[in-house]
Coordinates of C-alpha atoms and ligand atoms in Angstrom, one line a residue:
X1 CA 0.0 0.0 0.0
X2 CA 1.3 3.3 -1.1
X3 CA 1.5 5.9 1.6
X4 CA 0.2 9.4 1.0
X5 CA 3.8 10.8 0.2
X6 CA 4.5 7.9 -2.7
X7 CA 0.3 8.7 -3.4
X8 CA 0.7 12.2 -3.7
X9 CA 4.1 12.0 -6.0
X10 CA 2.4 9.4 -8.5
X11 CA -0.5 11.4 -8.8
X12 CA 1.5 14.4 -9.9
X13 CA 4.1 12.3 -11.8
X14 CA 0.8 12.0 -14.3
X15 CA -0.8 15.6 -14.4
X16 CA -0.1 16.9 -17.7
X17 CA 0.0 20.8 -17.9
X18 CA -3.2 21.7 -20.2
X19 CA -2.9 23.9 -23.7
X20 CA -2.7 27.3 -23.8
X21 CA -5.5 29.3 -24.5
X22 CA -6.1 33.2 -24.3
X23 CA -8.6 34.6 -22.0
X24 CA -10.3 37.9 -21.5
X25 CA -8.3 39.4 -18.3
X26 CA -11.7 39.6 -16.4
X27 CA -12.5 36.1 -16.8
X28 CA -8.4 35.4 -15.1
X29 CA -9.1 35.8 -11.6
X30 CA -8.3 32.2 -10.2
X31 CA -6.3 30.3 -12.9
X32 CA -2.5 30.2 -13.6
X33 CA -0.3 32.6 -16.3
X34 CA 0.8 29.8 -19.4
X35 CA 3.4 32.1 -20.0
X36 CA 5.9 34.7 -18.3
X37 CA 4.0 38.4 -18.8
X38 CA 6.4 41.7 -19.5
X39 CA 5.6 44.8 -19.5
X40 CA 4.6 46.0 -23.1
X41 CA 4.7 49.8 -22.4
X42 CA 6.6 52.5 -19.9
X43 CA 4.0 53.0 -17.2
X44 CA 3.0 55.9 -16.6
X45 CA 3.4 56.3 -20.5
X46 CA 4.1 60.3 -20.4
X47 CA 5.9 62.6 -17.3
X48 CA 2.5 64.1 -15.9
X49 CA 1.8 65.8 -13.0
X50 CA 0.5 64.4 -9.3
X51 CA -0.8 67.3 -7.9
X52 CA -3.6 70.0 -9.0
X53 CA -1.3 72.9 -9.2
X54 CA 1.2 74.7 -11.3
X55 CA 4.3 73.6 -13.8
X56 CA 7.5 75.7 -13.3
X57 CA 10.9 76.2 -14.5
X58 CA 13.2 75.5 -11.2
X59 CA 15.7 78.3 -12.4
X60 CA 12.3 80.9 -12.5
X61 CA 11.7 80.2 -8.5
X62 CA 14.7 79.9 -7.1
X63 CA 15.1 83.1 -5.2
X64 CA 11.5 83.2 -3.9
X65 CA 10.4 84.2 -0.2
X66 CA 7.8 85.2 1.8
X67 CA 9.1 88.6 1.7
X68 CA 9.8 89.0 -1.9
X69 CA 7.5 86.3 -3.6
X70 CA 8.4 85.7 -7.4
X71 CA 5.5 86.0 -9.5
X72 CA 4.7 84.5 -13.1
X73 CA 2.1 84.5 -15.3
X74 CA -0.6 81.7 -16.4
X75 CA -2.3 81.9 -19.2
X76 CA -2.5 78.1 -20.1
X77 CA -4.6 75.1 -18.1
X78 CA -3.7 71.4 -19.0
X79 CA -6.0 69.3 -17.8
X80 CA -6.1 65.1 -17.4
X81 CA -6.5 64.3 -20.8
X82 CA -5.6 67.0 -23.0
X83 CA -3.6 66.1 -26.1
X84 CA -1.9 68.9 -27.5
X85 CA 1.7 70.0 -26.5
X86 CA 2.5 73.0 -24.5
X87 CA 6.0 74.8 -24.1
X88 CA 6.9 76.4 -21.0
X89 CA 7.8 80.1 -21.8
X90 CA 10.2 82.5 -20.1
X91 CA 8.3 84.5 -17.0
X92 CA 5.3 81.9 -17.2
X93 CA 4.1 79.1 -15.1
X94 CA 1.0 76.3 -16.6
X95 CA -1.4 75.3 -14.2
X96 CA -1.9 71.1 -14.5
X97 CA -4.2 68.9 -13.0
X98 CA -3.6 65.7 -11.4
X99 CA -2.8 63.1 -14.1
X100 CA -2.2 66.1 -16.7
X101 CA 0.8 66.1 -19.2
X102 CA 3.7 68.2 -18.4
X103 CA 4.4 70.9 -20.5
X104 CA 7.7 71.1 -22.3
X105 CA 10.3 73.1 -20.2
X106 CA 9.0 72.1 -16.4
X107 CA 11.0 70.3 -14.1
X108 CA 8.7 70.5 -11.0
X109 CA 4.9 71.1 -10.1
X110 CA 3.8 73.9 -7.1
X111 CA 0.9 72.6 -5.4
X112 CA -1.9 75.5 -5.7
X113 CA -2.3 75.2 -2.1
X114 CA 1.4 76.7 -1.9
X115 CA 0.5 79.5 -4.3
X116 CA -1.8 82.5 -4.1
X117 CA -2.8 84.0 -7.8
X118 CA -4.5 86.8 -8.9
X119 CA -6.4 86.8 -12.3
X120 CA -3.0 85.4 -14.4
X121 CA -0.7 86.4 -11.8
X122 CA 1.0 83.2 -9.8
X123 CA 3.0 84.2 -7.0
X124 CA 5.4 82.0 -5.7
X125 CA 6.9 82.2 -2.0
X126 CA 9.4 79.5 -2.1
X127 CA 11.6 77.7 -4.3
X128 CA 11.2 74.0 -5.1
X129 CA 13.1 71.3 -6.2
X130 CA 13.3 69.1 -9.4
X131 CA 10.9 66.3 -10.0
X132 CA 9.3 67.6 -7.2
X133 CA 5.1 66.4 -7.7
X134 CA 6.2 65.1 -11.0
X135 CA 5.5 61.5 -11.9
X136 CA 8.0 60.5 -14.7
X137 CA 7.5 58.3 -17.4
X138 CA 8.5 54.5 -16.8
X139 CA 8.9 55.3 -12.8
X140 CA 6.2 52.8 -11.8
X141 CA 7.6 50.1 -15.0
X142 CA 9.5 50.1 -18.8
X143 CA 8.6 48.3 -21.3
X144 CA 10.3 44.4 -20.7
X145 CA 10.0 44.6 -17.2
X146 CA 9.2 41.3 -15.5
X147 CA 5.4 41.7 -14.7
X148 CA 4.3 38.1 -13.6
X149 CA 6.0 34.7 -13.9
X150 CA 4.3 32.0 -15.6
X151 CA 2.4 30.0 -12.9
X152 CA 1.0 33.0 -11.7
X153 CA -2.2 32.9 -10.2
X154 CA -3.9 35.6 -11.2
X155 CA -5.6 37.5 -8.4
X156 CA -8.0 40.4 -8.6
X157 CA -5.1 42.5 -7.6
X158 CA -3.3 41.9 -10.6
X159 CA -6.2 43.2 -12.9
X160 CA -5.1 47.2 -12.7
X161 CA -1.8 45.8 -14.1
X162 CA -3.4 44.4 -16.8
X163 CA -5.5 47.1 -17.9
X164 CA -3.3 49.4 -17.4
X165 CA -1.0 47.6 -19.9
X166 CA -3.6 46.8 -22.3
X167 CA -3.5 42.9 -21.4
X168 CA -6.9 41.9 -22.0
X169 CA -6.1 38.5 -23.5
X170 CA -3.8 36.8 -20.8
X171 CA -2.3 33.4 -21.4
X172 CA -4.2 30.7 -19.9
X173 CA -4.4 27.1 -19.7
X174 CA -7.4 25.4 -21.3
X175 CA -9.8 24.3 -18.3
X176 CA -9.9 20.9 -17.3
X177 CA -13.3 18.6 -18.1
X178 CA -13.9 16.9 -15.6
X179 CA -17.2 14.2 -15.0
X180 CA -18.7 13.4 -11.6
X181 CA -19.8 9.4 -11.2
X182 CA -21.5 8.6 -7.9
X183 CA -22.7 4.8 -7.4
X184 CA -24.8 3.4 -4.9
X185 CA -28.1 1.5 -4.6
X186 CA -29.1 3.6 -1.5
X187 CA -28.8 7.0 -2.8
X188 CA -31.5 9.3 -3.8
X189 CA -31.5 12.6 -5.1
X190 CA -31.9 15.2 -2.9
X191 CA -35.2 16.6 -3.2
X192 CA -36.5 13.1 -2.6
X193 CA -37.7 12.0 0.6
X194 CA -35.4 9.1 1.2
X195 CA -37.1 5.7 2.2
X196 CA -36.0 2.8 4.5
X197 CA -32.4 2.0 3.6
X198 CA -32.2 5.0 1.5
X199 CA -29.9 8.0 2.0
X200 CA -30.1 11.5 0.1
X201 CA -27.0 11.9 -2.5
X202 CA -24.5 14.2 -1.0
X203 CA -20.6 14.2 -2.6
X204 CA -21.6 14.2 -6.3
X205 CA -22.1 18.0 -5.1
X206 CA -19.7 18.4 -2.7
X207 CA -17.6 17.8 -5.9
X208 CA -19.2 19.8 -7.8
X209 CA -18.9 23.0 -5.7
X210 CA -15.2 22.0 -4.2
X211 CA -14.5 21.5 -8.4
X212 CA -15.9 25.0 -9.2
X213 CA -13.1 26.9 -7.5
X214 CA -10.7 25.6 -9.6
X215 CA -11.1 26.2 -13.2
X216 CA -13.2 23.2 -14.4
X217 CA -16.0 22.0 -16.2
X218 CA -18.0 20.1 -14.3
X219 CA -20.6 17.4 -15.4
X220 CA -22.2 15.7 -12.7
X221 CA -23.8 12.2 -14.3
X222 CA -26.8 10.4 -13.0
X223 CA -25.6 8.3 -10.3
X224 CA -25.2 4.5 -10.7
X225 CA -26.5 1.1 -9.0
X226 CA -24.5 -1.2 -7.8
X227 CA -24.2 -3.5 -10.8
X228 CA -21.5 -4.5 -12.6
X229 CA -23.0 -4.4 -16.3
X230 CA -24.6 -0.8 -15.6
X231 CA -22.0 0.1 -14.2
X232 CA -19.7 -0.5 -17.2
X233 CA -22.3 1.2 -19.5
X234 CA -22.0 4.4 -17.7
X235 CA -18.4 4.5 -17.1
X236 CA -18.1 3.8 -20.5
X237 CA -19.6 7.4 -21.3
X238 CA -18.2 8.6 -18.1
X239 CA -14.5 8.1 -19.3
X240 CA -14.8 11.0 -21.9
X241 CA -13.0 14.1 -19.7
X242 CA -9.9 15.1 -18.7
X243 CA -10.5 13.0 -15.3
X244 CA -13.1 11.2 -14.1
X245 CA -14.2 11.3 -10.5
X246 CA -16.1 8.2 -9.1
X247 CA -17.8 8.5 -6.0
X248 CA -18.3 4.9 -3.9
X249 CA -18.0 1.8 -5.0
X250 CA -14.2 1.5 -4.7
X251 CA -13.6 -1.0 -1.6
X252 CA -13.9 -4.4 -0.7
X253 CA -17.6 -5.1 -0.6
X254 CA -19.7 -7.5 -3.0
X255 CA -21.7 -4.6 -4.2
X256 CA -18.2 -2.5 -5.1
X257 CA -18.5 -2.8 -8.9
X258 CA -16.4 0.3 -9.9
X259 CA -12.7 -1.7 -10.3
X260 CA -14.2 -4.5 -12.2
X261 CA -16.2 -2.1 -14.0
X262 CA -13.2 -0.4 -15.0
X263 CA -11.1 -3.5 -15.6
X264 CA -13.7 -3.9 -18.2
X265 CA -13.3 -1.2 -20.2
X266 CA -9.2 -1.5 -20.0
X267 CA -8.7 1.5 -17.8
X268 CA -4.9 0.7 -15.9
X269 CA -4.5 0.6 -12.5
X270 CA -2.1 2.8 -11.2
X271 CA -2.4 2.1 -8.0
X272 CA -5.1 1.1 -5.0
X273 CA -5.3 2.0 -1.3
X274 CA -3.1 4.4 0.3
X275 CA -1.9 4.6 4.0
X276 CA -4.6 7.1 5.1
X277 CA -7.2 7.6 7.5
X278 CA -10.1 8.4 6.4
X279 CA -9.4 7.7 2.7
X280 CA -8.0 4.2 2.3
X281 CA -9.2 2.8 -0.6
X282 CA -8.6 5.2 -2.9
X283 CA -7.9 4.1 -6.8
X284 CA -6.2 5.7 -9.3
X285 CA -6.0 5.0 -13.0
X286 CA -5.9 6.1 -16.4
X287 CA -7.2 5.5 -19.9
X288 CA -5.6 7.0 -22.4
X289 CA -5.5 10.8 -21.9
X290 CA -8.3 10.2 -19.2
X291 CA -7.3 9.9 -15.3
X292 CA -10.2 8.3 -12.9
X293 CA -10.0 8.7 -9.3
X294 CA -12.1 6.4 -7.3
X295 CA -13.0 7.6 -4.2
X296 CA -14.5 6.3 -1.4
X297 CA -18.1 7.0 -0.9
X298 CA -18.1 7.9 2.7
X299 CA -18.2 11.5 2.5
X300 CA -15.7 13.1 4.8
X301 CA -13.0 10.1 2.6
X302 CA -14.6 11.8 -0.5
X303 CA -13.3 15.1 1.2
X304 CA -10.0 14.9 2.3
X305 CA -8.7 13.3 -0.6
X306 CA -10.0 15.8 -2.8
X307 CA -8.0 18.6 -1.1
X308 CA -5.0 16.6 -0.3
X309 CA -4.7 14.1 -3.5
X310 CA -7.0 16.0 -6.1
X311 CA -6.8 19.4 -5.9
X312 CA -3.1 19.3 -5.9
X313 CA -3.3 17.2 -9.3
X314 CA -5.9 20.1 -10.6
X315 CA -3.6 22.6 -10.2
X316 CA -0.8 21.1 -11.7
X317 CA -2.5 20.4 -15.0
X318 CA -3.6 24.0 -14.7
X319 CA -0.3 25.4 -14.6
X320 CA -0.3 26.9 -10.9
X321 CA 2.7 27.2 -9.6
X322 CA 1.4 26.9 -6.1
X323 CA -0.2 23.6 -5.9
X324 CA -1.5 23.5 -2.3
X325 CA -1.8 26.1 0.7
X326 CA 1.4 25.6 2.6
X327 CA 1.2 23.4 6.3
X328 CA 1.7 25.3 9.0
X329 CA 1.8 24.5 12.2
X330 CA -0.3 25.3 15.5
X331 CA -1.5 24.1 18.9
X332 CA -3.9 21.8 19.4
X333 CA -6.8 22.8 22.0
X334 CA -7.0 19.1 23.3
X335 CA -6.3 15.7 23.6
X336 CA -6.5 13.3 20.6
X337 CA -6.2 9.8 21.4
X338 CA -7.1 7.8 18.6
X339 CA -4.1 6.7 17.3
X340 CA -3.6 4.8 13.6
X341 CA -0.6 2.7 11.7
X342 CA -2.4 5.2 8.4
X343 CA -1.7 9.1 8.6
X344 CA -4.5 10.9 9.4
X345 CA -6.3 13.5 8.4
X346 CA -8.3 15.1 11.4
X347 CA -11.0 17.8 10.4
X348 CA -10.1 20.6 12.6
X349 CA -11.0 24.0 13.0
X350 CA -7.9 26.4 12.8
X351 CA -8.0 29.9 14.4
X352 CA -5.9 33.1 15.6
X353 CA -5.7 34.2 19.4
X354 CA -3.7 35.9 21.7
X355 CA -0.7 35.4 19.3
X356 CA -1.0 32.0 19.1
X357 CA -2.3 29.4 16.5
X358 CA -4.7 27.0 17.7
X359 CA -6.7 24.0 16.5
X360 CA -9.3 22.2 17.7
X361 CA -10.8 18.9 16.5
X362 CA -14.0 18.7 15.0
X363 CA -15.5 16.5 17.7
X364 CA -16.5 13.5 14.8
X365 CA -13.7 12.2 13.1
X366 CA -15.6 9.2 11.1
X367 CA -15.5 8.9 7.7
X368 CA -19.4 8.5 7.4
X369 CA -19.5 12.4 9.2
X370 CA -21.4 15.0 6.7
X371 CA -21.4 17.3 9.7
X372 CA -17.7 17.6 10.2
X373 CA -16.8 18.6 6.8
X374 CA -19.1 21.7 6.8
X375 CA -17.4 22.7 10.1
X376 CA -13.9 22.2 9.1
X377 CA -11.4 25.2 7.8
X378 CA -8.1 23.0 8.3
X379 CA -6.8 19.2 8.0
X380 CA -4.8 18.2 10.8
X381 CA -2.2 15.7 9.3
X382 CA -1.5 13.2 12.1
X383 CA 1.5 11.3 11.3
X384 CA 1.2 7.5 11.0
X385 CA 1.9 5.0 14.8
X386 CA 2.3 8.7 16.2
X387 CA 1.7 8.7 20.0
X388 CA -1.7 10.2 20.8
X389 CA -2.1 13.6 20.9
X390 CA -1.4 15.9 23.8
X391 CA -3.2 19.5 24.6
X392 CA -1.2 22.2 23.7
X393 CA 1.5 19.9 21.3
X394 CA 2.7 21.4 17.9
X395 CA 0.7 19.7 15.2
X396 CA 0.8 20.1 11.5
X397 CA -2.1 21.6 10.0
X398 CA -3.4 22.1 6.7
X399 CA -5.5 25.4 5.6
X400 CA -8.7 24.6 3.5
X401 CA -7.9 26.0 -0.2
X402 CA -11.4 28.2 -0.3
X403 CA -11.2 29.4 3.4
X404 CA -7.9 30.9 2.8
X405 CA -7.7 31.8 -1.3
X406 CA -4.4 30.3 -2.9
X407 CA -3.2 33.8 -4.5
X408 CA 0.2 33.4 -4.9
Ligands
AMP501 P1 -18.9 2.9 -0.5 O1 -17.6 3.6 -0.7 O2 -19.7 2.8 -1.8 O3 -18.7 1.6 0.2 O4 -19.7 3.9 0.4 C1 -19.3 4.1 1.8 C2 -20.4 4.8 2.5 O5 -20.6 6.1 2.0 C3 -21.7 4.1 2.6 O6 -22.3 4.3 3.8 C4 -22.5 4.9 1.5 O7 -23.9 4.9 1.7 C5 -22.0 6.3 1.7 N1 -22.0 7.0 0.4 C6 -21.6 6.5 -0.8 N2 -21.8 7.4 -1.8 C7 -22.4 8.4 -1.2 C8 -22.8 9.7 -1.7 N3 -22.7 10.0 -3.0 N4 -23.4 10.6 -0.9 C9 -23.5 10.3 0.4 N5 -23.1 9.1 1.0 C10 -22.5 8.2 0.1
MG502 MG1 -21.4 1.9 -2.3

């Protein structure tokens, strides 16, 4: 049995990076740069002005005072936007606006609060210094500057970049298509009232939504019975994605129909069962271009090894460069004493006080526990024949991906 190192490492060994495709820079937000972005043009793209106020020679205000103010006529107003070119003349100041275009000749802008005018009369009281209130051309970038590395992940602070440069087709990676399976004879839909035996149909939309914030296309498929031969018809249609994710079905039971069912239709094991808890009898396989994950039905398995297994593959063949929100490591509120020969995965909520990171527990750990994945924000990793857990011991913990957005 693999362990969920050697797990993780095979299932990354086999993500393959998806084609490039340009995107409109509004719909970016989320998914990963194909390509290293430069800048194409000096930013600001003219010397302009960053205060209302007026553009001077420095040479014209140099002996100004209080006492003996120098003063120099305006006759000229440049405001944000104006396109025609104005020469600084001898004896003259130009009053800018914020944003406007320096005239020929200035080398520094006098704040109008600083001034005093009179009809076209400026009178300056001190001298100033050169640049001053001036915002040069290519101060902020020039043209080739690095912008963003491929891998990128483009976050809605990046998007005033991207205008600003005129990047409105940014260098994607086509999304991933990706088809939801579950099986089971017990499951109903939702909006059916379940009867004896029954159970409403829950992680075909867990996936859905936990597939939604990275950038997929999601098809969930009616679910399956446990039966081999319908089983193999649906898979059959099933297989056509990027990846297929099977929900159920995958362990050791007489009714688990999904390996055969696959066996069937020639897809290759790449491996069973990993050395986790819960999450065990996870399969993982391929057929052709097409990767299938099996996971276990019981919902908080279904859980965990999305974030931990899948999500770290989706990114991959998405370009990201950051594949999973980093561990980090915190207190935990109490004591844990369930101890495994598997590493497990504890949902735990993580939180912030009095300079210290804690994490509690969510007080059901079984794999069957609906409850305790909606009240999770963090997967406690606790390593495999470790000693139980003690109150106030460093543990490793693992941020939920939507709780804490993977911007990076
Ligand atoms: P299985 O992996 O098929 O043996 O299922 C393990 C447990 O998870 C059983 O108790 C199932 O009833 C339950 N289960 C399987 N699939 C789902 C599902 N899609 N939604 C909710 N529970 C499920
Ligand atoms: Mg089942």
């Amino acid at each position: 049995m693999l362990t969920y190192e050697e797990a993780k490492v095979t299932i990354l060994a086999h993500a393959r990076a998806q084609e490039l495709e340009k995107v409109d820079f509004r719909n970016a937000v989320g998914r990963a740069l194909a390509e290293d972005l430069v800048a194409l043009e000096d930013q600001p793209p003219f010397d302009n002005s960053a205060v209302d106020g007026y553009a001077v020679k420095l040479n014209e205000i140099a002996k100004a005072t209080e006492e003996t103010p120098v003063v120099l006529r305006c006759q000229e107003y440049i405001f944000a936007g104006r396109l025609d070119t104005i020469s600084l003349q001898e004896g003259e100041c130009v009053q800018v606006a914020t944003g406007a275009p320096l005239p020929l000749g200035a080398d520094a802008v006098v704040m109008r609060e600083q001034v005093v005018r009179k009809e076209d009369q400026v009178y300056f009281s001190h001298p100033t210094k050169s640049g001053n209130n001036l915002r040069r051309r290519g101060r902020d970038m020039s043209i080739g500057d690095p912008l963003f590395p491929v891998g990128t992940t483009i976050a809605p602070t990046h998007l005033a970049l991207l205008a600003a440069q005129g990047l409105v087709e940014v260098p994607l990676h086509r999304r991933l298509k990706i088809n939801i399976l579950s099986t089971g004879t017990e499951l109903v839909d939702p909006t059916i009232k379940p009867g004896p035996g029954q159970i409403r149909e829950a992680n075909s939309f867990l996936l859905e939504a936990l597939l939604q914030t990275e950038a997929c296309e999601v098809t969930r498929l009616h679910r399956v019975v446990d039966d081999l031969e319908g089983t193999i018809k649906v898979l059959d249609e099933a297989l056509k994605a990027d990846a297929l994710l099977i929900s159920g079905g995958v362990s050791v039971g007489d009714s688990d129909f999904v390996k055969p069912a696959l066996k069937e239709l020639g897809v290759e094991e790449i491996f069973w069962r990993v050395k986790i808890k819960p999450g065990k009898p996870l399969f993982f396989g391929q057929l052709g271009d097409t990767k299938v994950f099996g996971l276990p039905g019981n919902p908080a398995s279904t859980f965990v090894l999305f974030e931990e297994l899948v999500r770290p593959y989706l990114r991959k063949c998405l370009g990201h460069q950051q594949l999973e929100v980093p561990m980090r490591s915190a207190k935990i509120t109490e004591d844990f004493d369930e101890t495994s020969e598997r590493l497990q995965l504890l949902r735990a909520h993580w939180y912030h006080q009095d300079g210290i990171d804690w994490v509690r527990p969510v007080p059901q750990q079984g794999s069957f526990s609906i409850a305790s994945i909606a009240q999770a924000n963090s997967l406690i990793h606790m390593p495999e024949d470790s000693q139980p857990l003690r109150s106030g011991q460093s543990v490793s913990v693992r941020p939920l991906a939507h709780r804490f957005a993977l911007f990076g």
